[in-house]
Coordinates of N, CA and C in Angstrom, one line a residue:
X260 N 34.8 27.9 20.3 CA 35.4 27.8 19.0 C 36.1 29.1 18.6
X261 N 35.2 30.4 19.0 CA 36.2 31.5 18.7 C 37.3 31.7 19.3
X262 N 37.1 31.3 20.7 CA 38.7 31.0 21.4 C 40.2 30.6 20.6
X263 N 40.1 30.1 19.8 CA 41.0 29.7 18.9 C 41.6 30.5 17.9
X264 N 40.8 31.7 17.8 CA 41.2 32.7 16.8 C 41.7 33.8 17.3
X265 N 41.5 33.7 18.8 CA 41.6 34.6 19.3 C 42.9 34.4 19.9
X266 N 43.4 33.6 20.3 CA 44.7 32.6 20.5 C 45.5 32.8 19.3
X267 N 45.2 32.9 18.2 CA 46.1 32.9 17.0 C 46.8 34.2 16.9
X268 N 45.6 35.2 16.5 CA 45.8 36.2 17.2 C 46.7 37.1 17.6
X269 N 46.5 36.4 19.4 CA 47.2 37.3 20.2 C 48.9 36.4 20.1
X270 N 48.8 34.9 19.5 CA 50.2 35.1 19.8 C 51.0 35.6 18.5
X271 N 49.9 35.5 17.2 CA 51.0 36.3 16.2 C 51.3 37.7 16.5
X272 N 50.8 38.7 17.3 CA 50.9 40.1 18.0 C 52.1 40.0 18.7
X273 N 52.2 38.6 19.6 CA 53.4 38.5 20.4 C 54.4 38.5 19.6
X274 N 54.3 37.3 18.6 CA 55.7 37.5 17.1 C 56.0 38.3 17.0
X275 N 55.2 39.1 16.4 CA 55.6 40.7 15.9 C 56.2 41.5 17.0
X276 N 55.7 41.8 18.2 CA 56.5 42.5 18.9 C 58.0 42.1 19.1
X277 N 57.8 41.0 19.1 CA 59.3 40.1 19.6 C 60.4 40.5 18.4
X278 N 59.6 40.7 17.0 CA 60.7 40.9 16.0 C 60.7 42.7 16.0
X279 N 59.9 43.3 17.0 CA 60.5 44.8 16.6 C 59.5 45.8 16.6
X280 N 58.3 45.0 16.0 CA 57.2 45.9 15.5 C 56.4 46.8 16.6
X281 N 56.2 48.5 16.2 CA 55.2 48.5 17.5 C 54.1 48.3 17.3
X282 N 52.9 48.7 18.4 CA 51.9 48.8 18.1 C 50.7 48.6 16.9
X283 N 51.3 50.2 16.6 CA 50.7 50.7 15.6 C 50.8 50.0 13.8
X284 N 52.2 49.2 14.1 CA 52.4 48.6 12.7 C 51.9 47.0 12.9
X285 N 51.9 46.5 14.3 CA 51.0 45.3 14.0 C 49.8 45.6 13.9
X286 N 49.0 46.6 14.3 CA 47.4 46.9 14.1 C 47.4 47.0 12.4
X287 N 48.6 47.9 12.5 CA 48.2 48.1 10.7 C 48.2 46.6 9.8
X288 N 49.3 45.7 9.8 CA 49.1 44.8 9.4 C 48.2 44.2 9.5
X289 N 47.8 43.6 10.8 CA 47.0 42.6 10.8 C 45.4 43.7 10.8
X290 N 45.3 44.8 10.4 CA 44.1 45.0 10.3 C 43.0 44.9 11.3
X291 N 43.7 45.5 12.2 CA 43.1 45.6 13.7 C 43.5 47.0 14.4
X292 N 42.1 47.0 15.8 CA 42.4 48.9 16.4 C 43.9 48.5 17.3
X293 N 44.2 49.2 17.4 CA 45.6 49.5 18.0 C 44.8 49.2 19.3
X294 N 44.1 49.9 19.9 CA 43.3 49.7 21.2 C 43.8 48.2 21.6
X295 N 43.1 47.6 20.6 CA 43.3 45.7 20.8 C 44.7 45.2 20.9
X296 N 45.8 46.0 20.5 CA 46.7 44.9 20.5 C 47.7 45.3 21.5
X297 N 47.0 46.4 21.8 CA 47.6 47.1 23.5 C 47.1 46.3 24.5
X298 N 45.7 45.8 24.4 CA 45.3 45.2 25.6 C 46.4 43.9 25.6
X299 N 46.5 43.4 24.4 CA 46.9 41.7 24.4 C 48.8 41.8 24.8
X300 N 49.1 43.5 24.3 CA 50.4 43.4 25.0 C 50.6 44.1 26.5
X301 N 50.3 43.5 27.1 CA 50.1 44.1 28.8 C 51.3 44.0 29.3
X302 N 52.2 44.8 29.5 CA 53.1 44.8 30.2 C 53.2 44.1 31.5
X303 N 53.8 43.0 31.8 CA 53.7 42.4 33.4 C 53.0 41.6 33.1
X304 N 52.2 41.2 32.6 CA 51.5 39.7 32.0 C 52.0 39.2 31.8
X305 N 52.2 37.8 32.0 CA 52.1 36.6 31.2 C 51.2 36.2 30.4
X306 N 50.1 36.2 30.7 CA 49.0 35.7 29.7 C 47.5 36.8 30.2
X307 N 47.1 37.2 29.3 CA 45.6 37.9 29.3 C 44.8 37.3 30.1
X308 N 43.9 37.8 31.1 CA 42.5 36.8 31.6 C 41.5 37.1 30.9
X309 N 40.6 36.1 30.5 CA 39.7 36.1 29.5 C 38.8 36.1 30.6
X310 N 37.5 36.8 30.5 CA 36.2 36.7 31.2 C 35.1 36.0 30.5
X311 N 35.5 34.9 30.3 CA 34.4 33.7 29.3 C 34.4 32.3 30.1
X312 N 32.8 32.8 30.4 CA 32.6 31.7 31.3 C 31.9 30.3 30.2
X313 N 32.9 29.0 30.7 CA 31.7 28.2 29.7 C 30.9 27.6 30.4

């Protein structure tokens, strides 16, 4: 179930970069560490691998 928030998330992160934003101003908005939204924007990725096994 948290999977879904986490999905929300990382694609509103993607928006934001897409419209301009770096890092540090989507951490600031969405009220999160910068740390985090570097991982979710990984250069050469297509999509994050999650290590959650169900």
């Amino acid at each position: 179930m948290e999977d879904r928030g986490e999905v929300c998330l990382a694609e509103e992160v993607e928006r934001l970069r897409l419209l301009g934003h770096s890092d540090g101003e989507i951490a600031s908005s969405m009220g999160v560490d910068v740390g985090w939204v570097e991982t979710l924007a990984s250069p050469g990725e297509d999509e994050p691998g999650f290590e959650s096994e169900g």
